[in-house]
PDB file of C-alpha atoms in Angstrom:
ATOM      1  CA  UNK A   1       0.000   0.000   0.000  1.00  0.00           C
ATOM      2  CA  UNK A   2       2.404   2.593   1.042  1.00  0.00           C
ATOM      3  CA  UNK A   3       4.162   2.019  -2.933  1.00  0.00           C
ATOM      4  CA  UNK A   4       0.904   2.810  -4.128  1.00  0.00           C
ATOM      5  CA  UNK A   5       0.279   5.990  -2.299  1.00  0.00           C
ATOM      6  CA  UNK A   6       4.141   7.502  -3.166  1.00  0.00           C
ATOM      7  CA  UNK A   7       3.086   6.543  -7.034  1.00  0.00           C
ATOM      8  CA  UNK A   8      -0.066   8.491  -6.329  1.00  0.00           C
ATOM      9  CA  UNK A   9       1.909  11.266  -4.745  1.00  0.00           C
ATOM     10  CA  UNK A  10       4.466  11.473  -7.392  1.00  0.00           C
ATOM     11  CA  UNK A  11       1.436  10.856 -10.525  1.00  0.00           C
ATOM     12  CA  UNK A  12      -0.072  14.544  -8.918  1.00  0.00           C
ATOM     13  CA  UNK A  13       3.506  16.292  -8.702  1.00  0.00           C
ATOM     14  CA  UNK A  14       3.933  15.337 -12.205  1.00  0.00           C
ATOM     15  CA  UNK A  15       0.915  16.024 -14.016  1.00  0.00           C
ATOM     16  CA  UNK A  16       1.002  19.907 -13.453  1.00  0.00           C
ATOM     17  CA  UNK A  17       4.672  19.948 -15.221  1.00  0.00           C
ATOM     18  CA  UNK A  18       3.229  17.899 -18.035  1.00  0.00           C
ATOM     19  CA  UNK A  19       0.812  20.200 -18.537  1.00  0.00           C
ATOM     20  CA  UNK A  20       2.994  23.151 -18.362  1.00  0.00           C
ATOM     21  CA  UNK A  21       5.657  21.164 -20.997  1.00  0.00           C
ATOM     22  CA  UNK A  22       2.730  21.073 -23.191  1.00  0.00           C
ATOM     23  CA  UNK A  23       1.912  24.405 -22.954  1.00  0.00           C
ATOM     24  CA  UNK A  24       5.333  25.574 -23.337  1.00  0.00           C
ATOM     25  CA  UNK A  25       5.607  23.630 -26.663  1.00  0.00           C
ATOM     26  CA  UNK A  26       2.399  25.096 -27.704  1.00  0.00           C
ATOM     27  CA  UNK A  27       4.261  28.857 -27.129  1.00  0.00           C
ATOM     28  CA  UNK A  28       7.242  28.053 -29.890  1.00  0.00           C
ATOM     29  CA  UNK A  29       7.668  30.867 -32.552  1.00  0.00           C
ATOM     30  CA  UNK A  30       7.020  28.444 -34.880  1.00  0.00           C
ATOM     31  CA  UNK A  31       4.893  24.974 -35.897  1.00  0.00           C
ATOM     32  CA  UNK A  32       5.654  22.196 -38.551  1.00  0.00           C
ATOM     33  CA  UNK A  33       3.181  20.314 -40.247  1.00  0.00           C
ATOM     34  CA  UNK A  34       2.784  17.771 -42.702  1.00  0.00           C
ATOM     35  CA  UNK A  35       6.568  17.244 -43.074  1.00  0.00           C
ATOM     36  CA  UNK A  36       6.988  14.778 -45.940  1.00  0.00           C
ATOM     37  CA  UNK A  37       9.610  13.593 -48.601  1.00  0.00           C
ATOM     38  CA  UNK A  38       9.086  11.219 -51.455  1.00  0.00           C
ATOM     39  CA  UNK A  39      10.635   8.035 -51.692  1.00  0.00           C
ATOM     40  CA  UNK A  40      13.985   8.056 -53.941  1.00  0.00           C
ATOM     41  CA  UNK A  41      15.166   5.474 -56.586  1.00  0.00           C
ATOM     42  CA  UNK A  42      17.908   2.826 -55.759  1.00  0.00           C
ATOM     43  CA  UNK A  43      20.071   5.070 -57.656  1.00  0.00           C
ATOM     44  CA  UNK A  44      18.983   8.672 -56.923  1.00  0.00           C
ATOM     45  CA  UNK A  45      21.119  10.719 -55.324  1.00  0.00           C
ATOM     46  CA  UNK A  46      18.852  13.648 -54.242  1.00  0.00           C
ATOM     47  CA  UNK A  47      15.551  13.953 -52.661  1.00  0.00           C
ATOM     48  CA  UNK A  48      13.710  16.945 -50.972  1.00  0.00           C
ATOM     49  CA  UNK A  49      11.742  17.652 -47.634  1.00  0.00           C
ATOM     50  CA  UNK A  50       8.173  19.757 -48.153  1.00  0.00           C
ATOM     51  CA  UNK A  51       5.627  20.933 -45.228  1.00  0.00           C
ATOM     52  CA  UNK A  52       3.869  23.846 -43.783  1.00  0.00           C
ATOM     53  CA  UNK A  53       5.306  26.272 -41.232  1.00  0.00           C
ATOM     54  CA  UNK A  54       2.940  28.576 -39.239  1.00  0.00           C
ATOM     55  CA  UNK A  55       4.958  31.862 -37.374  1.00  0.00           C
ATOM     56  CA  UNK A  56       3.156  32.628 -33.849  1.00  0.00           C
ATOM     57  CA  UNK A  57       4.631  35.555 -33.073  1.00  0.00           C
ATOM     58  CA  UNK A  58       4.156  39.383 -34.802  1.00  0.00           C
ATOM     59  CA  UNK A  59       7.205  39.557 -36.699  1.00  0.00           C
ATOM     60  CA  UNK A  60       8.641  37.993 -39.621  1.00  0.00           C
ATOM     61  CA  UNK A  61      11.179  34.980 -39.182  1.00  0.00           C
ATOM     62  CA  UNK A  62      13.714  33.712 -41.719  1.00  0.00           C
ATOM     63  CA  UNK A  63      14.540  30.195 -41.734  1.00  0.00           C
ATOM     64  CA  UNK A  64      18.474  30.127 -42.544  1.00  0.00           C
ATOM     65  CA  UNK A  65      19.345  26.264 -42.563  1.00  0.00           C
ATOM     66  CA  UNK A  66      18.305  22.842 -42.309  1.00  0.00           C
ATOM     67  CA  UNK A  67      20.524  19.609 -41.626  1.00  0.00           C
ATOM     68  CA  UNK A  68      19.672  16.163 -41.566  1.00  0.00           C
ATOM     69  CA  UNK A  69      21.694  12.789 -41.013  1.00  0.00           C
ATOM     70  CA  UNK A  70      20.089  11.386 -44.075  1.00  0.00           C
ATOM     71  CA  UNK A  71      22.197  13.868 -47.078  1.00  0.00           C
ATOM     72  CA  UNK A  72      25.711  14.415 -46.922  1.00  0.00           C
ATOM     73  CA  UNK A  73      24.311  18.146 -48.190  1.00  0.00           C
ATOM     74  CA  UNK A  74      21.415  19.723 -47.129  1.00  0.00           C
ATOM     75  CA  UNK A  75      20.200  23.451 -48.510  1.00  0.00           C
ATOM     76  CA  UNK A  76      17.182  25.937 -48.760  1.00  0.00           C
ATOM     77  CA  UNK A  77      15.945  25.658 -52.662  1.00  0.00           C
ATOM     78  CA  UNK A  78      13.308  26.969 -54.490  1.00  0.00           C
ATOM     79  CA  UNK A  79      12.143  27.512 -58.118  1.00  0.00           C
ATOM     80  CA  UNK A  80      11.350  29.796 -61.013  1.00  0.00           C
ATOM     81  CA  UNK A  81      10.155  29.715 -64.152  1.00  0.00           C
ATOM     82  CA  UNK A  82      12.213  31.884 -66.602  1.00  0.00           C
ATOM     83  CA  UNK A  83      10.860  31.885 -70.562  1.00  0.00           C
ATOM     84  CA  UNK A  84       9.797  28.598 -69.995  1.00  0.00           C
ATOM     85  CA  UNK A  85      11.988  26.637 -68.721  1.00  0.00           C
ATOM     86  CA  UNK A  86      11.751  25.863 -64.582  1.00  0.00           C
ATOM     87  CA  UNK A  87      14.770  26.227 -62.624  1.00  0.00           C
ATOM     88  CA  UNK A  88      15.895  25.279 -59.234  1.00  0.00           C
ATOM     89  CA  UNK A  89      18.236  26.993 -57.125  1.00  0.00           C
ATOM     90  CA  UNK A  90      19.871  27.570 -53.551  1.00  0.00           C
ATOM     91  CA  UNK A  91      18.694  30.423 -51.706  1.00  0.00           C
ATOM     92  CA  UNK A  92      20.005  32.120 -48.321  1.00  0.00           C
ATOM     93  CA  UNK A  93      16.563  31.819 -46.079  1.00  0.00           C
ATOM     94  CA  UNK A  94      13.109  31.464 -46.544  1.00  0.00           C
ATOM     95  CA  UNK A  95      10.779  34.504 -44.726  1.00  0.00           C
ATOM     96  CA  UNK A  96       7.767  32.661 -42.771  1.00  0.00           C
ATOM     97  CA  UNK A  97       5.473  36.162 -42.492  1.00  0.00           C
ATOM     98  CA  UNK A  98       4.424  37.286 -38.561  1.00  0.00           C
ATOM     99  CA  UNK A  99       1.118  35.702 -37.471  1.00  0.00           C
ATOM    100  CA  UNK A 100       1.250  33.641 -41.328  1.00  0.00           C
ATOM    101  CA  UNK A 101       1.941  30.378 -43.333  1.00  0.00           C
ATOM    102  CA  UNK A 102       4.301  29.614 -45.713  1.00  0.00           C
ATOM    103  CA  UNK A 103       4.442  26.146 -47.827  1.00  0.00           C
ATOM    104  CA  UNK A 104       7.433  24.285 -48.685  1.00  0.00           C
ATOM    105  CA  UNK A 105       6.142  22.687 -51.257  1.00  0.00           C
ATOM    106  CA  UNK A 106       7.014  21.021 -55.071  1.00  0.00           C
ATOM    107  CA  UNK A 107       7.775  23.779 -57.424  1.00  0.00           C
ATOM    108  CA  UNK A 108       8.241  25.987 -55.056  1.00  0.00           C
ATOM    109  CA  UNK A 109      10.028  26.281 -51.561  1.00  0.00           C
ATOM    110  CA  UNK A 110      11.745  23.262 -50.310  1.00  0.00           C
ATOM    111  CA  UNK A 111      14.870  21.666 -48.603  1.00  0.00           C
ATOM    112  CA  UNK A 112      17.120  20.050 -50.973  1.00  0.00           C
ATOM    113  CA  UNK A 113      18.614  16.444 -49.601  1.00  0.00           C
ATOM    114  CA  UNK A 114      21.656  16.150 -51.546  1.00  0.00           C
ATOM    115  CA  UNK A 115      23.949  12.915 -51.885  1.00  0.00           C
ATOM    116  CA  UNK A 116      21.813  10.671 -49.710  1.00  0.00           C
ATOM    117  CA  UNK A 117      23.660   8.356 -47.986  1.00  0.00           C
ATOM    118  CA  UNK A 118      20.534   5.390 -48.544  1.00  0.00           C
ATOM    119  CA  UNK A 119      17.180   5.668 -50.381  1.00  0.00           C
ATOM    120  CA  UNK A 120      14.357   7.080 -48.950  1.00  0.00           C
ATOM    121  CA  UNK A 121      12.127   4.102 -48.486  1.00  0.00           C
ATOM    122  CA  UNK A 122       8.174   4.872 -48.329  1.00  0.00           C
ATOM    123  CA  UNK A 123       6.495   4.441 -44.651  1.00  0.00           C
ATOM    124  CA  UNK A 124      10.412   5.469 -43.208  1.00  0.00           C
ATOM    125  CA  UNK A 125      10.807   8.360 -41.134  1.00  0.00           C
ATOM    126  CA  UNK A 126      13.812  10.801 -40.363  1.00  0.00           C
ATOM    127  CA  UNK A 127      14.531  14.222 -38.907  1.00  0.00           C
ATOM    128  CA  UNK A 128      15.786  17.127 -40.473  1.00  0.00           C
ATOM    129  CA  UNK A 129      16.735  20.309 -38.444  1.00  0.00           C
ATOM    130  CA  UNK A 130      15.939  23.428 -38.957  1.00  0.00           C
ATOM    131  CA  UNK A 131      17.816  26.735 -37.511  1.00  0.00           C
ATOM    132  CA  UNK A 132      16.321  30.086 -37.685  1.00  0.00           C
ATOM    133  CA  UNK A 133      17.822  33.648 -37.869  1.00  0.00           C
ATOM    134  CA  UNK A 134      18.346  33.821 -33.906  1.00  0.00           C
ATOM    135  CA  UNK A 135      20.093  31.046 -33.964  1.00  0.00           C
ATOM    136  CA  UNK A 136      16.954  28.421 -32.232  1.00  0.00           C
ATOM    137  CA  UNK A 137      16.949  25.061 -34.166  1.00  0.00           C
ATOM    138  CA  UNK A 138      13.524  23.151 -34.183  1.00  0.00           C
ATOM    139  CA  UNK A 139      13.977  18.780 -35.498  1.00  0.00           C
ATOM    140  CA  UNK A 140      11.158  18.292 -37.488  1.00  0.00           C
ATOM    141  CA  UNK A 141      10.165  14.641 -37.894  1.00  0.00           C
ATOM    142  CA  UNK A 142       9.461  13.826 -41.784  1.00  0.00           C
ATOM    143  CA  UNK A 143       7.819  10.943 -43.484  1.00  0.00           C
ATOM    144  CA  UNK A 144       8.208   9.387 -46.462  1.00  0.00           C
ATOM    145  CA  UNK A 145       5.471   9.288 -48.908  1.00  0.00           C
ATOM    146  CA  UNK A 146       5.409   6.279 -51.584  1.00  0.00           C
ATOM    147  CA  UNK A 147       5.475   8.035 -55.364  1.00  0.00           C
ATOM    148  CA  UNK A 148       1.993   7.184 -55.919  1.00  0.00           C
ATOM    149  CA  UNK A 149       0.717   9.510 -52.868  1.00  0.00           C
TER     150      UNK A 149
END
C-alpha cells in the first residue's frame, strides 16, 4: 500500500509539469506540419523535404538552414520559371510572415537532400533540423510518402 500511495503522490507532482511542458511547446515561434519527402530510386542521389510552417509571433522569421543525417548536403531551394523553362536553385533563407503560413512545397520552396547516404524508403521516417535567424533550431520529424501519394 504505502508504494501505491508515493506513485499516487508522485502521478499529482507530475501532471502539473506535463501540462505546463505542453503548454510551453504550444508557445514556440514556430509549428511544422505535414513534413513529408518522397521516396527516392535505388540510384537517386537527391531527394527533398516539403511541409507547412505557421509563425506565432508578430514579426517575420527567416529560416536560414536545415541539416539532416540522411544527405551528406542539405540546402534551402526553391524555383522559377524563366521563358519557360523551370529552374531550381539555392537560396540564403526562406521569410515565414508574422502571425502567417508559408508552404514548402514542389515547385516551389523546399529543402534540398543532396547525396543521400541510402534511399528514402516509403512508410520510413527521419529528422531534419531546422535553424532560424536567432540562432533556435527546431527537429522536425518527416515521413516518407510512396510516389503514388
Amino acid at each position: 500500500m504505502p508504494l501505491l500511495k508515493y506513485f499516487l503522490i508522485l502521478t499529482l507532482f507530475a501532471m502539473p509539469l506535463a501540462a505546463h511542458k505542453d503548454a510551453l511547446a504550444d508557445e514556440a515561434p514556430l509549428s511544422f506540419s505535414n513534413a513529408y519527402a518522397y521516396q527516392t530510386a535505388p540510384n537517386q542521389s537527391n531527394g527533398a523535404v516539403f511541409m507547412d510552417v505557421h509563425n506565432r509571433t508578430s514579426d517575420d522569421i527567416q529560416i536560414t538552414a536545415a541539416a539532416s543525417d540522411v544527405a551528406q548536403m542539405v540546402e534551402l531551394h526553391t524555383h522559377s520559371m524563366d521563358g519557360g523553362t523551370m529552374s531550381m536553385y539555392p537560396v540564403e533563407f526562406f521569410t515565414i510572415p508574422a502571425n502567417g503560413d508559408h508552404a514548402l512545397k514542389p515547385t516551389g520552396d523546399h529543402i534540398m537532400l543532396m547525396m543521400l547516404n541510402a534511399p528514402l524508403m516509403p512508410n520510413e521516417t527521419f529528422e531534419v533540423k531546422v535553424t532560424v535567424g536567432n540562432g533556435e533550431n527546431f527537429t522536425i520529424p518527416v515521413s516518407v510518402k510512396s510516389l503514388s501519394e
